[in-house]
PDB file of C-alpha atoms and ligand atoms in Angstrom:
ATOM      1  CA  MET P   1      13.314 -12.750   4.093  1.00 85.00           C
ATOM      2  CA  ILE P   2      15.505 -10.666   4.850  1.00 91.00           C
ATOM      3  CA  PHE P   3      17.811  -8.323   1.691  1.00 95.00           C
ATOM      4  CA  LYS P   4      20.760  -7.415   4.031  1.00 93.00           C
ATOM      5  CA  GLU P   5      21.740  -4.231   3.442  1.00 97.00           C
ATOM      6  CA  ARG P   6      19.139  -3.208   1.957  1.00 98.00           C
ATOM      7  CA  PHE P   7      18.325  -0.260   4.149  1.00 98.00           C
ATOM      8  CA  ALA P   8      22.280   0.433   4.863  1.00 98.00           C
ATOM      9  CA  ASN P   9      22.813   4.054   4.972  1.00 94.00           C
ATOM     10  CA  LYS P  10      19.169   4.659   5.614  1.00 98.00           C
ATOM     11  CA  VAL P  11      17.557   6.545   9.157  1.00 99.00           C
ATOM     12  CA  MET P  12      13.859   5.162   9.190  1.00 99.00           C
ATOM     13  CA  VAL P  13      11.322   6.396  11.720  1.00 99.00           C
ATOM     14  CA  VAL P  14       8.464   3.757  12.603  1.00 99.00           C
ATOM     15  CA  THR P  15       5.738   4.852  14.703  1.00 99.00           C
ATOM     16  CA  GLY P  16       4.203   2.654  16.763  1.00 98.00           C
ATOM     17  CA  ALA P  17       6.609   0.724  17.093  1.00 98.00           C
ATOM     18  CA  ALA P  18       6.261  -1.418  20.412  1.00 98.00           C
ATOM     19  CA  GLN P  19       3.972  -3.980  19.443  1.00 98.00           C
ATOM     20  CA  GLY P  20       2.556  -5.025  16.197  1.00 98.00           C
ATOM     21  CA  ILE P  21       3.140  -4.635  12.552  1.00 98.00           C
ATOM     22  CA  GLY P  22       5.667  -1.640  13.688  1.00 98.00           C
ATOM     23  CA  ALA P  23       7.685  -3.630  15.695  1.00 98.00           C
ATOM     24  CA  GLY P  24       8.001  -5.843  12.927  1.00 98.00           C
ATOM     25  CA  VAL P  25       8.769  -3.015  10.015  1.00 99.00           C
ATOM     26  CA  ALA P  26      11.100  -1.467  13.084  1.00 99.00           C
ATOM     27  CA  SER P  27      12.993  -5.246  14.005  1.00 98.00           C
ATOM     28  CA  ARG P  28      13.272  -6.300   9.906  1.00 98.00           C
ATOM     29  CA  GLY P  29      13.841  -2.610   8.428  1.00 98.00           C
ATOM     30  CA  ALA P  30      17.107  -2.449  11.397  1.00 98.00           C
ATOM     31  CA  ALA P  31      17.778  -6.376  10.349  1.00 98.00           C
ATOM     32  CA  GLU P  32      18.250  -4.960   6.626  1.00 98.00           C
ATOM     33  CA  GLY P  33      20.667  -1.964   8.001  1.00 98.00           C
ATOM     34  CA  ALA P  34      18.632   0.856   8.849  1.00 98.00           C
ATOM     35  CA  ARG P  35      19.182   2.886  11.711  1.00 98.00           C
ATOM     36  CA  VAL P  36      15.823   3.099  13.228  1.00 99.00           C
ATOM     37  CA  LEU P  37      14.144   5.396  15.522  1.00 99.00           C
ATOM     38  CA  LEU P  38      11.349   3.526  17.306  1.00 99.00           C
ATOM     39  CA  VAL P  39       8.225   5.932  18.466  1.00 99.00           C
ATOM     40  CA  ASP P  40       5.789   4.444  20.958  1.00 98.00           C
ATOM     41  CA  ARG P  41       4.051   5.770  23.591  1.00 98.00           C
ATOM     42  CA  ALA P  42       3.970   2.371  25.167  1.00 98.00           C
ATOM     43  CA  ASP P  43       7.409   2.595  28.101  1.00 98.00           C
ATOM     44  CA  PHE P  44       8.233  -1.167  26.658  1.00 98.00           C
ATOM     45  CA  VAL P  45       9.058  -0.179  23.270  1.00 98.00           C
ATOM     46  CA  THR P  46      12.695  -0.174  24.772  1.00 98.00           C
ATOM     47  CA  GLU P  47      12.154  -3.932  24.283  1.00 98.00           C
ATOM     48  CA  VAL P  48      11.842  -4.171  20.789  1.00 98.00           C
ATOM     49  CA  GLU P  49      14.903  -1.225  20.993  1.00 98.00           C
ATOM     50  CA  GLU P  50      17.057  -3.613  22.700  1.00 98.00           C
ATOM     51  CA  GLY P  51      16.087  -7.017  20.656  1.00 98.00           C
ATOM     52  CA  ILE P  52      17.279  -5.011  17.680  1.00 98.00           C
ATOM     53  CA  ILE P  53      20.381  -4.575  19.279  1.00 98.00           C
ATOM     54  CA  ALA P  54      21.314  -7.354  20.684  1.00 98.00           C
ATOM     55  CA  ALA P  55      20.923  -8.797  17.321  1.00 98.00           C
ATOM     56  CA  GLY P  56      23.367  -6.749  15.955  1.00 98.00           C
ATOM     57  CA  GLY P  57      21.181  -3.563  14.351  1.00 98.00           C
ATOM     58  CA  LYS P  58      21.167  -0.232  15.180  1.00 98.00           C
ATOM     59  CA  ALA P  59      18.615   1.581  17.102  1.00 98.00           C
ATOM     60  CA  ALA P  60      16.869   4.399  19.571  1.00 98.00           C
ATOM     61  CA  SER P  61      13.589   4.774  21.055  1.00 99.00           C
ATOM     62  CA  VAL P  62      11.559   8.028  22.316  1.00 99.00           C
ATOM     63  CA  GLN P  63       8.268   7.703  24.179  1.00 98.00           C
ATOM     64  CA  CYS P  64       5.732  10.344  23.303  1.00 98.00           C
ATOM     65  CA  ASP P  65       1.690  10.896  22.191  1.00 98.00           C
ATOM     66  CA  LEU P  66       1.537  11.590  18.532  1.00 99.00           C
ATOM     67  CA  GLU P  67      -1.777  12.461  19.047  1.00 98.00           C
ATOM     68  CA  THR P  68      -0.053  15.916  19.497  1.00 98.00           C
ATOM     69  CA  TYR P  69       2.035  17.564  17.698  1.00 98.00           C
ATOM     70  CA  GLU P  70       4.092  18.254  20.474  1.00 98.00           C
ATOM     71  CA  GLY P  71       5.175  14.468  20.581  1.00 99.00           C
ATOM     72  CA  ALA P  72       5.283  14.421  16.549  1.00 99.00           C
ATOM     73  CA  ALA P  73       7.717  17.489  16.731  1.00 99.00           C
ATOM     74  CA  GLU P  74       9.555  15.295  19.841  1.00 98.00           C
ATOM     75  CA  ALA P  75       9.873  12.079  17.792  1.00 99.00           C
ATOM     76  CA  MET P  76      11.539  13.681  14.687  1.00 99.00           C
ATOM     77  CA  ALA P  77      13.985  16.020  16.553  1.00 98.00           C
ATOM     78  CA  ALA P  78      14.818  12.488  18.487  1.00 98.00           C
ATOM     79  CA  ALA P  79      15.422  11.126  15.188  1.00 98.00           C
ATOM     80  CA  ILE P  80      17.996  14.118  13.649  1.00 98.00           C
ATOM     81  CA  ALA P  81      19.705  14.045  17.213  1.00 98.00           C
ATOM     82  CA  ALA P  82      20.555  10.083  17.191  1.00 98.00           C
ATOM     83  CA  PHE P  83      21.166  10.018  13.532  1.00 98.00           C
ATOM     84  CA  GLY P  84      21.249  13.457  12.335  1.00 98.00           C
ATOM     85  CA  ARG P  85      18.667  12.771   9.415  1.00 98.00           C
ATOM     86  CA  ILE P  86      15.228  11.150   8.056  1.00 99.00           C
ATOM     87  CA  ASP P  87      14.976   9.082   4.762  1.00 99.00           C
ATOM     88  CA  ILE P  88      12.447   6.637   5.707  1.00 99.00           C
ATOM     89  CA  LEU P  89       8.889   8.007   7.737  1.00 99.00           C
ATOM     90  CA  VAL P  90       6.714   4.761   8.229  1.00 99.00           C
ATOM     91  CA  ASN P  91       3.483   5.920  10.074  1.00 99.00           C
ATOM     92  CA  ASN P  92       1.854   3.085  11.468  1.00 98.00           C
ATOM     93  CA  VAL P  93       0.304   4.528  14.406  1.00 98.00           C
ATOM     94  CA  GLY P  94      -3.628   3.753  13.963  1.00 98.00           C
ATOM     95  CA  GLY P  95      -6.272   1.024  14.528  1.00 98.00           C
ATOM     96  CA  ALA P  96      -9.749   1.121  15.502  1.00 98.00           C
ATOM     97  CA  ILE P  97     -10.987   1.469  18.906  1.00 98.00           C
ATOM     98  CA  ARG P  98     -14.223   0.633  19.056  1.00 97.00           C
ATOM     99  CA  MET P  99     -16.421  -1.593  16.430  1.00 97.00           C
ATOM    100  CA  ARG P 100     -20.234   0.036  16.349  1.00 98.00           C
ATOM    101  CA  PRO P 101     -22.902   0.838  13.836  1.00 98.00           C
ATOM    102  CA  TYR P 102     -22.430   4.101  12.921  1.00 98.00           C
ATOM    103  CA  ALA P 103     -25.169   5.415  15.166  1.00 98.00           C
ATOM    104  CA  ALA P 104     -24.152   3.875  18.147  1.00 98.00           C
ATOM    105  CA  PHE P 105     -21.240   6.035  18.527  1.00 98.00           C
ATOM    106  CA  GLU P 106     -21.127   8.403  20.758  1.00 97.00           C
ATOM    107  CA  PRO P 107     -19.894  11.988  19.520  1.00 98.00           C
ATOM    108  CA  PRO P 108     -16.954  11.814  21.674  1.00 98.00           C
ATOM    109  CA  GLN P 109     -15.782   7.871  20.413  1.00 98.00           C
ATOM    110  CA  ILE P 110     -16.116   9.729  17.170  1.00 98.00           C
ATOM    111  CA  ASP P 111     -13.523  12.239  18.003  1.00 98.00           C
ATOM    112  CA  ALA P 112     -11.276   9.882  19.309  1.00 98.00           C
ATOM    113  CA  GLU P 113     -11.096   7.614  16.015  1.00 98.00           C
ATOM    114  CA  ILE P 114      -9.761  10.334  14.248  1.00 98.00           C
ATOM    115  CA  ARG P 115      -7.447  11.141  16.999  1.00 98.00           C
ATOM    116  CA  ARG P 116      -6.189   7.709  16.983  1.00 98.00           C
ATOM    117  CA  SER P 117      -5.829   6.836  13.490  1.00 98.00           C
ATOM    118  CA  LEU P 118      -5.402  10.212  11.604  1.00 99.00           C
ATOM    119  CA  MET P 119      -3.990  13.068  13.214  1.00 99.00           C
ATOM    120  CA  PRO P 120      -0.191  10.976  14.558  1.00 99.00           C
ATOM    121  CA  THR P 121       0.143  10.434  10.277  1.00 99.00           C
ATOM    122  CA  LEU P 122      -0.847  14.580   9.486  1.00 98.00           C
ATOM    123  CA  TYR P 123       1.326  15.849  12.943  1.00 99.00           C
ATOM    124  CA  CYS P 124       4.343  13.656  11.774  1.00 99.00           C
ATOM    125  CA  CYS P 125       4.026  14.204   8.299  1.00 99.00           C
ATOM    126  CA  HIS P 126       3.963  17.518   8.895  1.00 99.00           C
ATOM    127  CA  ALA P 127       7.352  17.499  11.449  1.00 99.00           C
ATOM    128  CA  ALA P 128       9.428  15.391   8.964  1.00 99.00           C
ATOM    129  CA  LEU P 129       8.953  17.202   6.075  1.00 99.00           C
ATOM    130  CA  PRO P 130      11.391  20.082   7.127  1.00 98.00           C
ATOM    131  CA  ALA P 131      14.038  17.376   6.938  1.00 98.00           C
ATOM    132  CA  MET P 132      13.640  15.648   4.291  1.00 98.00           C
ATOM    133  CA  LEU P 133      13.452  19.108   2.365  1.00 98.00           C
ATOM    134  CA  GLU P 134      16.355  20.031   3.372  1.00 98.00           C
ATOM    135  CA  GLN P 135      17.923  16.489   2.154  1.00 98.00           C
ATOM    136  CA  GLY P 136      16.082  17.202  -1.120  1.00 98.00           C
ATOM    137  CA  ALA P 137      15.320  13.179  -0.466  1.00 98.00           C
ATOM    138  CA  GLY P 138      12.537  11.180   1.542  1.00 98.00           C
ATOM    139  CA  THR P 139      10.014   8.647   1.638  1.00 99.00           C
ATOM    140  CA  ILE P 140       6.954   8.234   3.601  1.00 99.00           C
ATOM    141  CA  VAL P 141       5.081   4.914   4.201  1.00 99.00           C
ATOM    142  CA  ASN P 142       1.985   5.313   5.843  1.00 99.00           C
ATOM    143  CA  VAL P 143      -0.307   2.534   7.086  1.00 99.00           C
ATOM    144  CA  SER P 144      -3.914   2.964   5.914  1.00 98.00           C
ATOM    145  CA  SER P 145      -6.773   0.189   6.302  1.00 98.00           C
ATOM    146  CA  ASN P 146      -8.817  -1.864   3.312  1.00 98.00           C
ATOM    147  CA  ALA P 147     -11.608  -0.701   6.256  1.00 97.00           C
ATOM    148  CA  THR P 148     -12.466   2.333   4.278  1.00 98.00           C
ATOM    149  CA  ARG P 149     -14.858  -0.070   2.671  1.00 96.00           C
ATOM    150  CA  GLY P 150     -16.229  -1.840   5.715  1.00 97.00           C
ATOM    151  CA  ILE P 151     -18.896  -2.171   7.959  1.00 98.00           C
ATOM    152  CA  ARG P 152     -18.610  -1.211  12.187  1.00 98.00           C
ATOM    153  CA  ARG P 153     -15.927   1.214  11.989  1.00 98.00           C
ATOM    154  CA  ALA P 154     -17.107   4.251  10.218  1.00 98.00           C
ATOM    155  CA  PRO P 155     -14.691   6.524  12.034  1.00 98.00           C
ATOM    156  CA  TYR P 156     -12.031   5.169  11.342  1.00 98.00           C
ATOM    157  CA  ALA P 157     -12.922   4.254   7.613  1.00 98.00           C
ATOM    158  CA  ALA P 158     -12.671   8.015   7.707  1.00 98.00           C
ATOM    159  CA  ALA P 159      -9.453   8.389   9.343  1.00 99.00           C
ATOM    160  CA  LYS P 160      -8.046   5.921   6.842  1.00 98.00           C
ATOM    161  CA  GLY P 161      -9.774   8.030   4.087  1.00 98.00           C
ATOM    162  CA  GLY P 162      -8.190  10.847   4.913  1.00 98.00           C
ATOM    163  CA  ILE P 163      -5.188   8.864   5.263  1.00 99.00           C
ATOM    164  CA  ASN P 164      -5.186   7.865   1.787  1.00 98.00           C
ATOM    165  CA  GLY P 165      -6.043  11.591   0.745  1.00 98.00           C
ATOM    166  CA  LEU P 166      -2.978  13.121   2.704  1.00 99.00           C
ATOM    167  CA  THR P 167      -1.002  10.312   1.063  1.00 99.00           C
ATOM    168  CA  GLN P 168      -1.862  11.778  -2.797  1.00 98.00           C
ATOM    169  CA  ALA P 169      -1.578  14.797  -1.757  1.00 99.00           C
ATOM    170  CA  LEU P 170       1.616  14.883  -0.493  1.00 99.00           C
ATOM    171  CA  ALA P 171       2.652  13.003  -3.108  1.00 99.00           C
ATOM    172  CA  MET P 172       1.751  15.401  -5.986  1.00 98.00           C
ATOM    173  CA  GLU P 173       3.321  18.029  -3.888  1.00 98.00           C
ATOM    174  CA  TYR P 174       6.516  17.110  -2.914  1.00 99.00           C
ATOM    175  CA  ALA P 175       6.959  14.471  -5.570  1.00 98.00           C
ATOM    176  CA  GLU P 176       9.853  17.356  -7.389  1.00 98.00           C
ATOM    177  CA  ALA P 177      11.215  17.791  -4.255  1.00 98.00           C
ATOM    178  CA  GLY P 178      12.337  14.463  -4.253  1.00 98.00           C
ATOM    179  CA  ILE P 179      10.021  12.789  -1.631  1.00 99.00           C
ATOM    180  CA  ARG P 180       8.032  10.149  -2.421  1.00 99.00           C
ATOM    181  CA  VAL P 181       4.912   9.300  -0.261  1.00 99.00           C
ATOM    182  CA  VAL P 182       2.599   5.478  -0.465  1.00 99.00           C
ATOM    183  CA  ALA P 183       0.673   3.758   1.813  1.00 99.00           C
ATOM    184  CA  THR P 184      -0.190   0.366   2.121  1.00 99.00           C
ATOM    185  CA  ALA P 185      -3.590  -0.551   3.182  1.00 98.00           C
ATOM    186  CA  PRO P 186      -3.501  -3.662   5.535  1.00 98.00           C
ATOM    187  CA  GLY P 187      -7.063  -6.092   5.273  1.00 98.00           C
ATOM    188  CA  GLY P 188      -7.398  -8.393   8.623  1.00 97.00           C
ATOM    189  CA  THR P 189      -3.883  -9.286  10.143  1.00 98.00           C
ATOM    190  CA  ASN P 190      -3.243 -12.258  13.283  1.00 96.00           C
ATOM    191  CA  ALA P 191      -0.923 -11.562  15.542  1.00 95.00           C
ATOM    192  CA  PRO P 192       0.012 -12.173  19.373  1.00 94.00           C
ATOM    193  CA  PRO P 193      -2.243 -10.431  22.222  1.00 95.00           C
ATOM    194  CA  ARG P 194      -1.498  -7.153  22.211  1.00 96.00           C
ATOM    195  CA  ARG P 195      -0.001  -5.720  24.909  1.00 96.00           C
ATOM    196  CA  VAL P 196      -1.573  -2.172  24.985  1.00 95.00           C
ATOM    197  CA  ALA P 197      -5.225  -2.734  23.907  1.00 95.00           C
ATOM    198  CA  ARG P 198      -6.968  -0.594  21.446  1.00 95.00           C
ATOM    199  CA  ASN P 199      -9.657   0.232  23.482  1.00 94.00           C
ATOM    200  CA  PRO P 200      -8.235   0.164  27.210  1.00 91.00           C
ATOM    201  CA  GLN P 201     -11.709   0.184  28.685  1.00 91.00           C
ATOM    202  CA  GLY P 202     -12.779  -3.269  27.017  1.00 92.00           C
ATOM    203  CA  ASP P 203     -14.967  -4.394  25.018  1.00 93.00           C
ATOM    204  CA  ASP P 204     -18.594  -4.955  26.630  1.00 94.00           C
ATOM    205  CA  VAL P 205     -20.891  -8.670  25.193  1.00 96.00           C
ATOM    206  CA  GLN P 206     -22.735  -6.583  22.383  1.00 97.00           C
ATOM    207  CA  GLU P 207     -19.285  -4.481  21.421  1.00 95.00           C
ATOM    208  CA  GLN P 208     -17.954  -7.990  21.068  1.00 96.00           C
ATOM    209  CA  ALA P 209     -21.037  -8.844  18.666  1.00 97.00           C
ATOM    210  CA  TRP P 210     -20.558  -5.825  16.608  1.00 97.00           C
ATOM    211  CA  MET P 211     -16.675  -6.900  16.408  1.00 96.00           C
ATOM    212  CA  ALA P 212     -17.557 -10.769  15.198  1.00 97.00           C
ATOM    213  CA  GLU P 213     -19.770  -8.862  12.190  1.00 98.00           C
ATOM    214  CA  ALA P 214     -17.062  -6.785  11.429  1.00 97.00           C
ATOM    215  CA  ILE P 215     -14.269  -9.725  11.295  1.00 96.00           C
ATOM    216  CA  ALA P 216     -17.163 -12.176   9.259  1.00 96.00           C
ATOM    217  CA  GLN P 217     -17.256  -9.212   6.777  1.00 96.00           C
ATOM    218  CA  VAL P 218     -13.567  -8.843   6.461  1.00 96.00           C
ATOM    219  CA  THR P 219     -12.854 -12.525   5.879  1.00 96.00           C
ATOM    220  CA  SER P 220     -15.227 -12.669   3.594  1.00 95.00           C
ATOM    221  CA  SER P 221     -14.721  -9.572   1.671  1.00 96.00           C
ATOM    222  CA  THR P 222     -11.075 -11.085   0.971  1.00 97.00           C
ATOM    223  CA  PHE P 223     -10.331 -13.583  -2.194  1.00 97.00           C
ATOM    224  CA  MET P 224      -8.421 -15.656  -0.073  1.00 98.00           C
ATOM    225  CA  LYS P 225     -11.167 -15.703   2.498  1.00 97.00           C
ATOM    226  CA  ARG P 226      -8.533 -15.807   5.203  1.00 97.00           C
ATOM    227  CA  TYR P 227      -6.689 -13.135   7.541  1.00 97.00           C
ATOM    228  CA  GLY P 228      -2.945 -11.960   6.440  1.00 98.00           C
ATOM    229  CA  THR P 229       0.173 -12.586   9.221  1.00 98.00           C
ATOM    230  CA  LEU P 230       2.106 -10.274   9.856  1.00 98.00           C
ATOM    231  CA  GLU P 231       5.148 -10.222   7.892  1.00 98.00           C
ATOM    232  CA  GLU P 232       2.535 -10.041   4.806  1.00 98.00           C
ATOM    233  CA  GLN P 233       1.948  -6.431   6.365  1.00 98.00           C
ATOM    234  CA  ILE P 234       5.650  -5.866   7.047  1.00 98.00           C
ATOM    235  CA  ALA P 235       7.082  -7.152   3.557  1.00 98.00           C
ATOM    236  CA  PRO P 236       5.145  -4.646   1.268  1.00 98.00           C
ATOM    237  CA  ILE P 237       5.391  -1.713   3.915  1.00 99.00           C
ATOM    238  CA  LEU P 238       9.588  -2.287   3.307  1.00 99.00           C
ATOM    239  CA  PHE P 239       9.417  -2.568  -0.288  1.00 98.00           C
ATOM    240  CA  LEU P 240       7.500   0.530  -0.341  1.00 99.00           C
ATOM    241  CA  ALA P 241      10.058   2.196   1.655  1.00 99.00           C
ATOM    242  CA  SER P 242      12.818   0.976  -0.303  1.00 98.00           C
ATOM    243  CA  ASP P 243      14.983   2.541  -3.259  1.00 98.00           C
ATOM    244  CA  GLU P 244      13.352  -0.394  -5.225  1.00 98.00           C
ATOM    245  CA  ALA P 245       9.801   1.401  -5.398  1.00 98.00           C
ATOM    246  CA  SER P 246      11.545   4.174  -6.508  1.00 98.00           C
ATOM    247  CA  TYR P 247       9.139   5.260  -9.345  1.00 98.00           C
ATOM    248  CA  ILE P 248       6.215   4.475  -7.062  1.00 99.00           C
ATOM    249  CA  THR P 249       4.280   7.277  -5.222  1.00 99.00           C
ATOM    250  CA  GLY P 250       0.891   8.578  -4.547  1.00 98.00           C
ATOM    251  CA  SER P 251      -0.350   4.951  -4.817  1.00 98.00           C
ATOM    252  CA  VAL P 252      -2.040   3.414  -2.128  1.00 98.00           C
ATOM    253  CA  LEU P 253      -1.348  -0.361  -1.708  1.00 98.00           C
ATOM    254  CA  PRO P 254      -4.295  -2.874  -1.058  1.00 98.00           C
ATOM    255  CA  VAL P 255      -2.402  -5.717   0.984  1.00 98.00           C
ATOM    256  CA  ALA P 256      -6.097  -7.745   2.396  1.00 98.00           C
ATOM    257  CA  GLY P 257      -5.697 -10.831   0.597  1.00 98.00           C
ATOM    258  CA  GLY P 258      -7.928  -9.328  -3.335  1.00 97.00           C
ATOM    259  CA  ASP P 259     -10.207  -7.035  -0.826  1.00 97.00           C
ATOM    260  CA  ILE P 260      -9.154  -3.484  -1.992  1.00 93.00           C
ATOM    261  CA  GLY P 261     -10.756  -1.529   0.372  1.00 89.00           C
TER     262      GLY P 261
HETATM  263  N1  LIG E   1      -3.742  -5.277  12.913  1.00 62.18           N
HETATM  264  C1  LIG E   1      -4.739  -5.126  11.530  1.00 62.18           C
HETATM  265  O1  LIG E   1      -5.386  -5.939  11.709  1.00 62.18           O
HETATM  266  C2  LIG E   1      -5.056  -3.933  10.956  1.00 62.18           C
HETATM  267  C3  LIG E   1      -5.615  -3.816   9.646  1.00 62.18           C
HETATM  268  C4  LIG E   1      -5.341  -3.001   9.198  1.00 62.18           C
HETATM  269  C5  LIG E   1      -4.934  -1.839   9.177  1.00 62.18           C
HETATM  270  N2  LIG E   1      -3.827  -1.945  10.092  1.00 62.18           N
HETATM  271  C6  LIG E   1      -2.948  -0.336  10.561  1.00 62.18           C
HETATM  272  O2  LIG E   1      -1.697  -0.962  10.688  1.00 62.18           O
HETATM  273  C7  LIG E   1      -1.057  -0.202  12.044  1.00 62.18           C
HETATM  274  C8  LIG E   1      -0.753  -1.319  12.804  1.00 62.18           C
HETATM  275  O3  LIG E   1      -1.581  -2.119  13.474  1.00 62.18           O
HETATM  276  P1  LIG E   1      -1.638  -2.820  14.576  1.00 62.18           P
HETATM  277  O4  LIG E   1      -2.607  -3.562  14.609  1.00 62.18           O
HETATM  278  O5  LIG E   1      -0.193  -3.596  14.696  1.00 62.18           O
HETATM  279  O6  LIG E   1      -1.317  -2.106  15.750  1.00 62.18           O
HETATM  280  P2  LIG E   1      -1.757  -2.128  17.566  1.00 62.18           P
HETATM  281  O7  LIG E   1      -2.825  -1.546  17.944  1.00 62.18           O
HETATM  282  O8  LIG E   1      -1.373  -3.469  17.624  1.00 62.18           O
HETATM  283  O9  LIG E   1      -0.569  -1.305  17.926  1.00 62.18           O
HETATM  284  C9  LIG E   1      -0.048   0.062  17.938  1.00 62.18           C
HETATM  285  C10 LIG E   1       1.170   1.032  18.674  1.00 62.18           C
HETATM  286  O10 LIG E   1       0.863   1.857  18.855  1.00 62.18           O
HETATM  287  C11 LIG E   1       1.237   2.585  19.713  1.00 62.18           C
HETATM  288  N3  LIG E   1       0.017   3.753  19.753  1.00 62.18           N
HETATM  289  C12 LIG E   1      -1.114   4.177  19.925  1.00 62.18           C
HETATM  290  N4  LIG E   1      -1.595   5.414  19.680  1.00 62.18           N
HETATM  291  C13 LIG E   1      -0.227   6.042  19.744  1.00 62.18           C
HETATM  292  C14 LIG E   1       0.629   7.334  20.330  1.00 62.18           C
HETATM  293  N5  LIG E   1      -0.957   8.525  20.416  1.00 62.18           N
HETATM  294  N6  LIG E   1       1.628   7.764  19.883  1.00 62.18           N
HETATM  295  C15 LIG E   1       2.083   7.124  20.198  1.00 62.18           C
HETATM  296  N7  LIG E   1       1.990   5.854  20.121  1.00 62.18           N
HETATM  297  C16 LIG E   1       0.771   5.551  20.012  1.00 62.18           C
HETATM  298  C17 LIG E   1       0.795   1.793  20.795  1.00 62.18           C
HETATM  299  O11 LIG E   1       1.080   2.105  22.178  1.00 62.18           O
HETATM  300  C18 LIG E   1       0.809   0.489  20.197  1.00 62.18           C
HETATM  301  O12 LIG E   1       2.472   0.154  20.687  1.00 62.18           O
HETATM  302  C19 LIG E   1      -2.076   0.708  12.139  1.00 62.18           C
HETATM  303  O13 LIG E   1      -2.035   1.869  11.572  1.00 62.18           O
HETATM  304  C20 LIG E   1      -3.767   0.103  12.020  1.00 62.18           C
HETATM  305  O14 LIG E   1      -4.770   1.126  11.087  1.00 62.18           O
HETATM  306  C21 LIG E   1      -4.139  -3.155  11.256  1.00 62.18           C
END
């Protein structure tokens, strides 16, 4: 469903916009009137941008690595350069790289999960706040996960727990400055095959078995006993980003078929 003009006059920055949930948020946000800055380190983010423009929407894109502060600063500067302001920031970059029992994680693998699923959101919030403070308004939607209560990905769970803490702390700190900070906590989501894999090295047979255990746990923890669809994740992110959610801040909304994460 499209709510035409819901984001008219809004500038929306979406991170991790080349595929999956981020591409969907960017495309539907643009269809609903937002001017969208798509951020990703994958070069095919331009294909999503071109699709939006071909459909009559307004978009620009920038390629940068949000695991660095410089990348986050570059992304926000690109939004200002293209559209002059930042009304909405959707921090979508993240995702478990490996599924293992915690004792089987190697120390550098623990660091990599935190860098992937916590640091881009920490950095992007910090880099976007000056523009929002100057405007006296802004909305940040962070994408967390129900994995905060799940097996085989404890470092990712810790990163997403960090996202939840950041969401609440920033919401409290900046509410009086006109800035809302909210999050969704998606559950398992069906999507087309990823063009950029979470783990570029691929999963060995043991890791595939551990992933199957995590998938079984995620599915059984939902009341609905199924994965969600991309649309079922995109819709609540855009609701929270919209002015319809104007009295909601500091909340982490579980979007996981009844699993509260
Ligand atoms: N898909 C699920 O089942 C699921 C479940 C729970 C939570 N989530 C969360 O939803 C969000 C999106 O998930 P997804 O499955 O659509 O993601 P995905 O892995 O399919 O896509 C992530 C995108 O982010 C980009 N990216 C990764 N690291 C980056 C970096 N350092 N700088 C710039 N771009 C970078 C990738 O290139 C890719 O385009 C993530 O935060 C994830 O943790 C997803």
